[in-house]
């Protein structure tokens, strides 16, 4: 094994085993709010001390049990449905941990997976190399207490005509989903958003009720969120989007992710959203990097809510697709945003500073800067922005110890300042088609409470895998 591969494997093992940059102390002066207790799993008594979903889990969802204590369900075929399939496992009721005895591509055949049954862990780290890649479809999570780790979702245009209405997210929460963690996943080539959190917007009589009927307590961590397709199958045409966080979504954490080659929404907070954005790298955004927008035509007579955002230790680097006029955070629309920013870096292609704040409409919305975060999850201490790029390059995406070639090339392009926004997966290498593999799942190799490996060999890696 090369020195580079050995280093990447070591970092991956430390990441999956929980050696994350966390602490019990928030930034000085932070307005803290304890993580709301997750719904108790049937395997936990009400007096059980809160336990992290996995070592290093962060955010308000950090203590979700996922499928802990439930059935171990083995995926034994790459067929999308039928006996032994992933879809059969997902739709099984009750607490469950999905493990994989096969590696390769699961072709969803131009459809979406809807996860409706709660108490679920999807453990992509258990698959033999090259791991599990879902293509030609995406995921909608409409359940609570869900943990998804180490899978790739590559949606693509599925060969459909431009403007044909194929509008699919790679991985999103919907409705009243809560206590969900999407960690170490690769989410690319979506025709709607790569990674999003949705809401039902105004269900209920009060803003607090609106927030209960929106996605809440959600974490996206250590993910690659990249290459949303621009001029493809969405009816609005241009739709290269990173993350759309819908109105009134609350208690969300977006931490340690790579956003690359998305035209907008890196991420976008809509009206009344409350969330924290920490230690992400945003490379080669198009028109917008981070932005906030309460749209009056969508809110009607409902009273505008002030959004809340804390952004700490993030890095924005312009690329080939980035216009000259771009700010780290821009506001549009009509609603105000309470904002705390610290230790963020924004530079153009040759390292010159970019503005930190800007506005792209004249609707009167204001960025209300605060001297402490308006919200902050317990157990999160940011790394310095100066360390973010190194961490991101070694650690993000599915199976960083065993990256597929698409992720290898993307991370290398980010390191070298290459690449652009794309219109189709065929602008790159097209849909992957690795040779299928198989390996029996050995429960003795895994800590079944959190699906971390008990020995390095449990994390399978191809001898021909390439480093970055």
Short mmCIF file of C-alpha atoms in Angstrom, two decimals:
data_model
loop_
_atom_site.label_atom_id
_atom_site.label_comp_id
_atom_site.label_asym_id
_atom_site.label_seq_id
_atom_site.Cartn_x
_atom_site.Cartn_y
_atom_site.Cartn_z
CA UNK A 1 0.00 0.00 0.00
CA UNK A 2 1.39 3.42 -0.92
CA UNK A 3 2.15 6.06 1.68
CA UNK A 4 -0.73 8.16 0.37
CA UNK A 5 -3.17 5.25 0.55
CA UNK A 6 -1.94 4.38 4.05
CA UNK A 7 -2.48 7.96 5.20
CA UNK A 8 -5.99 8.11 3.74
CA UNK A 9 -6.92 4.77 5.29
CA UNK A 10 -5.63 5.92 8.68
CA UNK A 11 -7.67 9.12 8.53
CA UNK A 12 -10.74 7.22 7.35
CA UNK A 13 -10.46 4.76 10.21
CA UNK A 14 -10.06 7.57 12.73
CA UNK A 15 -13.11 9.29 11.25
CA UNK A 16 -15.38 6.27 11.24
CA UNK A 17 -14.26 5.32 14.73
CA UNK A 18 -15.14 8.74 16.00
CA UNK A 19 -11.89 10.71 16.35
CA UNK A 20 -13.69 13.85 15.22
CA UNK A 21 -12.93 17.43 16.23
CA UNK A 22 -15.58 17.73 18.88
CA UNK A 23 -15.77 19.12 22.37
CA UNK A 24 -18.38 19.97 24.91
CA UNK A 25 -17.60 23.69 24.59
CA UNK A 26 -19.29 25.91 21.99
CA UNK A 27 -17.75 29.19 20.78
CA UNK A 28 -17.40 31.83 23.47
CA UNK A 29 -20.69 33.52 24.14
CA UNK A 30 -22.71 31.06 22.08
CA UNK A 31 -26.40 30.77 22.75
CA UNK A 32 -26.58 27.08 23.48
CA UNK A 33 -29.57 24.84 23.34
CA UNK A 34 -29.42 21.18 24.37
CA UNK A 35 -30.10 18.63 21.68
CA UNK A 36 -33.69 17.52 22.01
CA UNK A 37 -33.84 13.89 23.03
CA UNK A 38 -34.52 11.53 20.17
CA UNK A 39 -37.53 9.27 20.19
CA UNK A 40 -36.56 6.34 22.39
CA UNK A 41 -35.87 3.09 20.59
CA UNK A 42 -37.82 0.07 21.78
CA UNK A 43 -34.44 -1.35 22.88
CA UNK A 44 -33.70 1.57 25.22
CA UNK A 45 -35.31 2.26 28.56
CA UNK A 46 -36.49 5.79 29.27
CA UNK A 47 -33.73 6.25 31.86
CA UNK A 48 -30.88 5.23 29.53
CA UNK A 49 -28.18 7.89 29.23
CA UNK A 50 -28.07 9.50 25.78
CA UNK A 51 -25.65 7.70 23.49
CA UNK A 52 -24.25 9.03 20.26
CA UNK A 53 -25.45 7.43 17.04
CA UNK A 54 -21.77 6.72 16.34
CA UNK A 55 -18.54 8.15 17.76
CA UNK A 56 -18.19 11.72 16.52
CA UNK A 57 -21.87 12.18 15.63
CA UNK A 58 -22.77 15.87 15.77
CA UNK A 59 -25.77 18.16 15.88
CA UNK A 60 -29.22 18.03 17.40
CA UNK A 61 -29.66 14.55 15.88
CA UNK A 62 -26.43 13.21 17.42
CA UNK A 63 -28.18 10.87 19.85
CA UNK A 64 -30.59 9.23 17.44
CA UNK A 65 -30.44 5.45 17.91
CA UNK A 66 -31.09 4.80 14.23
CA UNK A 67 -31.68 1.07 13.95
CA UNK A 68 -29.68 0.18 17.07
CA UNK A 69 -30.82 -3.04 18.69
CA UNK A 70 -32.97 -4.03 15.73
CA UNK A 71 -32.73 -6.75 13.12
CA UNK A 72 -29.62 -7.13 10.99
CA UNK A 73 -30.90 -7.25 7.41
CA UNK A 74 -28.41 -8.36 4.77
CA UNK A 75 -28.57 -7.02 1.24
CA UNK A 76 -27.50 -9.95 -0.94
CA UNK A 77 -28.34 -8.71 -4.44
CA UNK A 78 -27.71 -5.60 -6.51
CA UNK A 79 -31.22 -5.87 -7.94
CA UNK A 80 -33.19 -2.78 -6.83
CA UNK A 81 -36.10 -4.80 -5.48
CA UNK A 82 -37.15 -8.37 -4.77
CA UNK A 83 -35.76 -10.91 -2.28
CA UNK A 84 -32.52 -9.82 -0.63
CA UNK A 85 -32.72 -6.33 -2.14
CA UNK A 86 -32.11 -2.94 -0.61
CA UNK A 87 -35.71 -1.85 -1.21
CA UNK A 88 -37.02 -4.91 0.62
CA UNK A 89 -34.76 -4.08 3.57
CA UNK A 90 -35.74 -0.38 3.66
CA UNK A 91 -39.45 -1.16 3.66
CA UNK A 92 -39.22 -3.72 6.47
CA UNK A 93 -40.95 -2.29 9.57
CA UNK A 94 -39.28 -2.04 12.96
CA UNK A 95 -35.74 -1.14 14.09
CA UNK A 96 -33.21 -2.52 11.61
CA UNK A 97 -29.60 -2.22 10.49
CA UNK A 98 -29.03 -2.71 6.79
CA UNK A 99 -25.69 -4.29 5.91
CA UNK A 100 -24.33 -5.30 2.53
CA UNK A 101 -22.90 -8.60 1.33
CA UNK A 102 -22.54 -7.22 -2.20
CA UNK A 103 -20.64 -4.32 -3.74
CA UNK A 104 -21.28 -2.46 -6.97
CA UNK A 105 -24.09 -0.46 -8.56
CA UNK A 106 -27.78 -0.58 -7.66
CA UNK A 107 -29.66 0.87 -10.63
CA UNK A 108 -32.90 2.42 -9.40
CA UNK A 109 -34.29 2.60 -12.92
CA UNK A 110 -35.47 6.24 -12.85
CA UNK A 111 -37.31 6.19 -9.54
CA UNK A 112 -36.93 7.40 -5.98
CA UNK A 113 -36.57 5.42 -2.77
CA UNK A 114 -39.04 6.69 -0.13
CA UNK A 115 -37.99 5.82 3.42
CA UNK A 116 -41.08 5.87 5.62
CA UNK A 117 -40.27 3.32 8.34
CA UNK A 118 -38.32 4.82 11.29
CA UNK A 119 -35.43 3.45 13.39
CA UNK A 120 -33.10 2.66 10.51
CA UNK A 121 -29.34 2.46 10.02
CA UNK A 122 -27.93 2.06 6.51
CA UNK A 123 -24.33 0.92 6.96
CA UNK A 124 -22.62 1.26 3.58
CA UNK A 125 -19.25 0.75 5.29
CA UNK A 126 -20.06 -2.95 5.58
CA UNK A 127 -20.09 -3.52 1.81
CA UNK A 128 -17.16 -5.17 0.05
CA UNK A 129 -15.14 -2.88 -2.21
CA UNK A 130 -16.10 -0.89 -4.29
CA UNK A 131 -19.01 -0.22 -1.92
CA UNK A 132 -22.57 0.64 -2.88
CA UNK A 133 -23.44 3.22 -5.53
CA UNK A 134 -27.07 4.02 -6.34
CA UNK A 135 -27.61 5.41 -9.84
CA UNK A 136 -30.55 6.71 -11.89
CA UNK A 137 -32.61 7.69 -8.82
CA UNK A 138 -32.51 9.24 -5.37
CA UNK A 139 -33.73 9.14 -1.77
CA UNK A 140 -36.52 10.88 0.13
CA UNK A 141 -36.50 10.31 3.90
CA UNK A 142 -39.92 10.85 5.50
CA UNK A 143 -39.20 9.11 8.81
CA UNK A 144 -37.51 9.75 12.13
CA UNK A 145 -34.36 8.27 13.63
CA UNK A 146 -32.47 7.41 10.47
CA UNK A 147 -28.70 7.13 10.01
CA UNK A 148 -27.20 6.76 6.53
CA UNK A 149 -23.46 6.25 6.09
CA UNK A 150 -21.01 5.49 3.29
CA UNK A 151 -23.21 5.20 0.21
CA UNK A 152 -22.95 7.03 -3.10
CA UNK A 153 -26.00 8.39 -4.90
CA UNK A 154 -25.44 9.50 -8.49
CA UNK A 155 -28.77 10.57 -9.95
CA UNK A 156 -27.99 11.73 -13.50
CA UNK A 157 -30.31 12.61 -16.35
CA UNK A 158 -31.21 8.93 -17.04
CA UNK A 159 -31.13 9.74 -20.75
CA UNK A 160 -34.29 11.85 -20.62
CA UNK A 161 -34.73 14.97 -22.81
CA UNK A 162 -33.99 18.48 -21.58
CA UNK A 163 -36.86 20.06 -19.60
CA UNK A 164 -38.65 16.69 -19.43
CA UNK A 165 -39.54 16.98 -15.74
CA UNK A 166 -37.11 14.43 -14.26
CA UNK A 167 -36.53 16.40 -11.03
CA UNK A 168 -34.90 14.24 -8.38
CA UNK A 169 -32.81 14.93 -5.27
CA UNK A 170 -29.92 12.66 -4.43
CA UNK A 171 -30.69 12.60 -0.68
CA UNK A 172 -33.35 14.69 1.06
CA UNK A 173 -35.58 14.75 4.09
CA UNK A 174 -39.23 15.58 3.60
CA UNK A 175 -42.30 16.47 5.62
CA UNK A 176 -41.81 16.07 9.34
CA UNK A 177 -38.63 13.98 9.21
CA UNK A 178 -36.49 14.43 12.30
CA UNK A 179 -33.43 13.03 14.04
CA UNK A 180 -31.71 12.11 10.79
CA UNK A 181 -27.96 11.94 10.10
CA UNK A 182 -26.50 11.66 6.60
CA UNK A 183 -22.79 11.06 7.16
CA UNK A 184 -19.91 10.24 4.82
CA UNK A 185 -22.07 9.96 1.71
CA UNK A 186 -21.41 11.07 -1.87
CA UNK A 187 -24.39 12.92 -3.36
CA UNK A 188 -23.95 14.04 -6.97
CA UNK A 189 -25.53 14.63 -10.39
CA UNK A 190 -28.97 15.49 -9.02
CA UNK A 191 -31.51 17.12 -11.32
CA UNK A 192 -33.19 18.94 -8.42
CA UNK A 193 -30.96 19.30 -5.31
CA UNK A 194 -28.06 17.11 -4.29
CA UNK A 195 -28.97 17.29 -0.59
CA UNK A 196 -32.00 19.02 0.91
CA UNK A 197 -34.37 19.34 3.84
CA UNK A 198 -38.00 20.12 3.08
CA UNK A 199 -41.05 21.33 4.99
CA UNK A 200 -44.80 21.57 4.79
CA UNK A 201 -44.24 25.30 5.30
CA UNK A 202 -47.35 26.52 7.21
CA UNK A 203 -49.02 23.51 8.83
CA UNK A 204 -50.30 24.61 12.25
CA UNK A 205 -51.44 27.83 13.84
CA UNK A 206 -48.10 29.19 15.12
CA UNK A 207 -44.50 29.39 13.94
CA UNK A 208 -43.53 26.77 16.53
CA UNK A 209 -46.10 24.41 15.02
CA UNK A 210 -44.81 25.22 11.52
CA UNK A 211 -41.34 24.13 12.63
CA UNK A 212 -42.68 20.87 14.09
CA UNK A 213 -44.20 20.06 10.69
CA UNK A 214 -40.94 20.76 8.89
CA UNK A 215 -37.76 18.72 8.86
CA UNK A 216 -35.91 19.31 12.12
CA UNK A 217 -32.90 17.98 13.99
CA UNK A 218 -31.05 16.98 10.82
CA UNK A 219 -27.27 16.64 10.28
CA UNK A 220 -25.37 16.43 7.00
CA UNK A 221 -21.75 15.66 7.86
CA UNK A 222 -18.62 14.67 5.94
CA UNK A 223 -20.51 14.43 2.65
CA UNK A 224 -19.59 15.27 -0.93
CA UNK A 225 -22.40 17.45 -2.34
CA UNK A 226 -21.34 18.17 -5.88
CA UNK A 227 -21.96 18.54 -9.60
CA UNK A 228 -25.68 19.25 -9.62
CA UNK A 229 -26.71 19.10 -13.26
CA UNK A 230 -27.23 22.57 -14.72
CA UNK A 231 -28.99 22.49 -18.11
CA UNK A 232 -30.62 19.09 -17.88
CA UNK A 233 -34.10 17.66 -17.22
CA UNK A 234 -35.57 20.10 -14.70
CA UNK A 235 -38.50 22.06 -16.13
CA UNK A 236 -36.91 25.31 -14.94
CA UNK A 237 -33.83 24.31 -16.99
CA UNK A 238 -30.87 25.67 -14.99
CA UNK A 239 -30.86 23.60 -11.82
CA UNK A 240 -27.37 22.86 -10.56
CA UNK A 241 -28.15 23.14 -6.85
CA UNK A 242 -26.33 22.04 -3.73
CA UNK A 243 -28.73 22.13 -0.75
CA UNK A 244 -32.17 23.73 -0.42
CA UNK A 245 -33.26 24.12 3.21
CA UNK A 246 -36.97 24.85 3.04
CA UNK A 247 -38.95 27.41 5.04
CA UNK A 248 -39.08 26.92 8.82
CA UNK A 249 -36.73 23.93 8.90
CA UNK A 250 -34.92 24.12 12.25
CA UNK A 251 -32.08 22.72 14.34
CA UNK A 252 -29.96 21.66 11.39
CA UNK A 253 -26.22 21.20 11.20
CA UNK A 254 -24.23 21.23 7.96
CA UNK A 255 -20.68 20.32 8.96
CA UNK A 256 -17.45 19.12 7.31
CA UNK A 257 -18.91 18.79 3.80
CA UNK A 258 -17.49 19.49 0.36
CA UNK A 259 -19.74 21.58 -1.90
CA UNK A 260 -18.25 21.62 -5.40
CA UNK A 261 -19.43 22.79 -8.83
CA UNK A 262 -23.01 23.72 -7.86
CA UNK A 263 -24.42 26.86 -9.50
CA UNK A 264 -26.38 27.89 -6.39
CA UNK A 265 -27.53 26.76 -2.94
CA UNK A 266 -24.25 25.99 -1.25
CA UNK A 267 -26.49 25.98 0.82
CA UNK A 268 -29.68 28.12 0.56
CA UNK A 269 -31.68 28.80 3.73
CA UNK A 270 -35.25 29.84 2.97
CA UNK A 271 -37.55 31.89 5.21
CA UNK A 272 -37.32 31.26 8.95
CA UNK A 273 -34.71 28.51 8.73
CA UNK A 274 -32.57 27.98 11.84
CA UNK A 275 -29.25 26.25 11.35
CA UNK A 276 -25.49 26.08 11.73
CA UNK A 277 -22.92 25.83 8.90
CA UNK A 278 -19.47 24.80 10.09
CA UNK A 279 -16.16 23.75 8.48
CA UNK A 280 -17.46 23.20 4.98
CA UNK A 281 -15.47 23.80 1.83
CA UNK A 282 -17.34 25.50 -1.01
CA UNK A 283 -15.46 25.23 -4.29
CA UNK A 284 -16.37 26.71 -7.68
CA UNK A 285 -19.87 27.98 -6.92
CA UNK A 286 -21.71 29.65 -9.77
CA UNK A 287 -24.06 32.52 -9.06
CA UNK A 288 -24.28 31.98 -5.27
CA UNK A 289 -22.36 30.38 -2.44
CA UNK A 290 -24.36 30.55 0.84
CA UNK A 291 -27.60 32.51 0.59
CA UNK A 292 -30.82 33.29 2.47
CA UNK A 293 -34.18 34.20 0.93
CA UNK A 294 -37.69 34.54 2.34
CA UNK A 295 -39.89 34.82 -0.75
CA UNK A 296 -42.95 37.02 -0.15
CA UNK A 297 -44.98 35.34 -2.90
CA UNK A 298 -44.66 32.02 -1.01
CA UNK A 299 -45.44 33.47 2.44
CA UNK A 300 -48.52 35.49 1.51
CA UNK A 301 -50.19 36.90 4.64
CA UNK A 302 -48.20 34.71 7.06
CA UNK A 303 -46.01 36.77 9.41
CA UNK A 304 -42.41 36.77 8.27
CA UNK A 305 -40.02 34.90 10.56
CA UNK A 306 -36.45 36.00 11.18
CA UNK A 307 -34.01 33.31 10.09
CA UNK A 308 -31.07 32.24 12.24
CA UNK A 309 -27.69 31.23 10.87
CA UNK A 310 -24.27 30.65 12.40
CA UNK A 311 -21.41 30.12 9.92
CA UNK A 312 -18.01 29.32 11.40
CA UNK A 313 -14.73 28.11 9.94
CA UNK A 314 -15.91 27.65 6.35
CA UNK A 315 -13.77 28.08 3.23
CA UNK A 316 -15.03 29.45 -0.10
CA UNK A 317 -12.74 29.19 -3.11
CA UNK A 318 -13.75 30.45 -6.52
CA UNK A 319 -13.24 28.25 -9.56
CA UNK A 320 -13.66 28.27 -13.32
CA UNK A 321 -17.47 28.63 -13.04
CA UNK A 322 -17.44 31.40 -10.43
CA UNK A 323 -18.29 34.98 -11.48
CA UNK A 324 -16.11 37.88 -10.38
CA UNK A 325 -18.86 39.39 -8.22
CA UNK A 326 -19.67 36.94 -5.44
CA UNK A 327 -19.95 37.20 -1.65
CA UNK A 328 -19.60 34.45 0.95
CA UNK A 329 -23.18 35.08 2.18
CA UNK A 330 -25.83 36.88 0.14
CA UNK A 331 -29.39 37.74 1.09
CA UNK A 332 -32.44 38.18 -1.13
CA UNK A 333 -36.17 38.52 -0.68
CA UNK A 334 -37.97 40.20 2.22
CA UNK A 335 -37.24 38.49 5.54
CA UNK A 336 -34.35 39.37 7.85
CA UNK A 337 -31.60 36.99 8.96
CA UNK A 338 -29.88 36.90 12.34
CA UNK A 339 -26.31 36.01 11.44
CA UNK A 340 -23.14 35.12 13.31
CA UNK A 341 -20.01 34.63 11.24
CA UNK A 342 -16.51 33.83 12.47
CA UNK A 343 -13.26 32.57 10.91
CA UNK A 344 -14.71 32.17 7.42
CA UNK A 345 -12.45 32.49 4.38
CA UNK A 346 -13.59 33.59 0.91
CA UNK A 347 -11.09 34.02 -1.94
CA UNK A 348 -11.07 34.22 -5.71
CA UNK A 349 -9.14 31.88 -8.01
CA UNK A 350 -5.77 33.40 -7.13
CA UNK A 351 -6.35 33.90 -3.42
CA UNK A 352 -7.59 37.49 -3.31
CA UNK A 353 -10.30 38.18 -0.69
CA UNK A 354 -13.94 38.19 -1.71
CA UNK A 355 -16.65 40.13 0.17
CA UNK A 356 -18.18 38.32 3.12
CA UNK A 357 -21.70 39.79 2.82
CA UNK A 358 -23.86 40.90 -0.10
CA UNK A 359 -27.43 41.34 -1.34
CA UNK A 360 -28.96 40.27 -4.64
CA UNK A 361 -32.41 41.88 -4.47
CA UNK A 362 -33.76 45.23 -3.30
CA UNK A 363 -36.59 43.75 -1.21
CA UNK A 364 -35.26 45.27 1.98
CA UNK A 365 -34.15 42.06 3.72
CA UNK A 366 -31.35 42.67 6.21
CA UNK A 367 -28.48 40.62 7.57
CA UNK A 368 -28.57 41.31 11.33
CA UNK A 369 -25.08 40.49 12.58
CA UNK A 370 -24.83 39.23 16.17
CA UNK A 371 -21.90 38.90 18.56
CA UNK A 372 -22.76 35.33 19.47
CA UNK A 373 -24.43 32.46 17.60
CA UNK A 374 -28.24 32.62 17.74
CA UNK A 375 -28.20 28.83 18.12
CA UNK A 376 -25.53 26.17 18.55
CA UNK A 377 -25.64 22.39 19.12
CA UNK A 378 -23.92 20.90 22.12
CA UNK A 379 -20.68 19.03 21.55
CA UNK A 380 -19.44 20.99 18.54
CA UNK A 381 -16.13 22.87 18.45
CA UNK A 382 -15.03 23.99 14.98
CA UNK A 383 -11.58 23.36 13.61
CA UNK A 384 -9.78 26.48 12.34
CA UNK A 385 -10.57 27.41 8.73
CA UNK A 386 -6.88 26.90 7.95
CA UNK A 387 -7.32 23.15 8.56
CA UNK A 388 -10.51 22.66 6.57
CA UNK A 389 -9.13 21.89 3.11
CA UNK A 390 -6.73 19.23 4.38
CA UNK A 391 -9.48 17.59 6.42
CA UNK A 392 -11.98 17.72 3.55
CA UNK A 393 -9.58 16.20 1.01
CA UNK A 394 -8.80 13.23 3.26
CA UNK A 395 -12.13 12.57 4.89
CA UNK A 396 -15.27 13.49 2.92
CA UNK A 397 -17.56 11.33 0.87
CA UNK A 398 -18.42 7.65 0.94
CA UNK A 399 -15.64 5.27 1.95
CA UNK A 400 -12.69 7.71 1.92
CA UNK A 401 -10.40 4.71 2.45
CA UNK A 402 -11.81 3.20 -0.76
CA UNK A 403 -12.93 6.05 -3.00
CA UNK A 404 -14.29 5.31 -6.44
CA UNK A 405 -12.66 7.01 -9.40
CA UNK A 406 -15.32 9.72 -9.68
CA UNK A 407 -14.66 10.85 -6.12
CA UNK A 408 -10.90 10.57 -6.58
CA UNK A 409 -11.03 12.85 -9.63
CA UNK A 410 -13.37 15.33 -7.96
CA UNK A 411 -11.22 15.69 -4.86
CA UNK A 412 -8.09 16.02 -7.00
CA UNK A 413 -9.75 18.74 -9.10
CA UNK A 414 -10.71 20.64 -5.96
CA UNK A 415 -7.13 20.45 -4.73
CA UNK A 416 -5.82 21.79 -8.05
CA UNK A 417 -8.57 24.34 -8.77
CA UNK A 418 -9.89 22.47 -11.81
CA UNK A 419 -13.29 21.45 -13.12
CA UNK A 420 -16.56 23.23 -13.93
CA UNK A 421 -20.31 22.99 -13.49
CA UNK A 422 -21.72 20.25 -15.75
CA UNK A 423 -24.95 19.55 -17.63
CA UNK A 424 -24.82 15.74 -17.69
CA UNK A 425 -22.99 12.88 -16.06
CA UNK A 426 -21.70 12.22 -19.58
CA UNK A 427 -19.69 15.45 -19.33
CA UNK A 428 -17.55 13.43 -16.94
CA UNK A 429 -17.20 9.63 -17.07
CA UNK A 430 -20.88 8.71 -17.30
CA UNK A 431 -22.62 6.29 -14.97
CA UNK A 432 -20.21 3.93 -13.19
CA UNK A 433 -20.27 0.22 -13.98
CA UNK A 434 -17.82 -1.54 -11.65
CA UNK A 435 -17.61 -5.31 -11.50
CA UNK A 436 -19.96 -6.68 -8.81
CA UNK A 437 -18.36 -8.17 -5.71
CA UNK A 438 -19.53 -10.18 -2.73
CA UNK A 439 -18.36 -10.90 0.81
CA UNK A 440 -20.30 -12.39 3.74
CA UNK A 441 -21.11 -10.00 6.56
CA UNK A 442 -19.41 -11.05 9.80
CA UNK A 443 -21.11 -9.47 12.81
CA UNK A 444 -18.05 -10.22 14.94
CA UNK A 445 -16.14 -7.61 12.90
CA UNK A 446 -18.47 -4.79 13.94
CA UNK A 447 -19.66 -2.91 17.01
CA UNK A 448 -23.33 -3.37 16.32
CA UNK A 449 -24.36 -0.46 18.56
CA UNK A 450 -22.80 2.09 16.21
CA UNK A 451 -21.55 0.09 13.19
CA UNK A 452 -17.89 0.99 13.68
CA UNK A 453 -15.32 -1.68 12.78
CA UNK A 454 -13.59 -3.74 15.43
CA UNK A 455 -10.59 -4.31 13.19
CA UNK A 456 -9.16 -2.47 10.15
CA UNK A 457 -9.83 -5.39 7.81
CA UNK A 458 -13.56 -4.99 8.30
CA UNK A 459 -13.37 -1.96 6.00
CA UNK A 460 -12.78 -3.60 2.66
CA UNK A 461 -10.56 -1.82 0.14
CA UNK A 462 -9.60 -2.76 -3.39
CA UNK A 463 -5.90 -3.40 -3.95
CA UNK A 464 -6.28 -1.35 -7.13
CA UNK A 465 -8.01 1.62 -5.48
CA UNK A 466 -6.36 4.92 -6.29
CA UNK A 467 -5.47 7.59 -3.75
CA UNK A 468 -5.77 11.30 -4.31
#
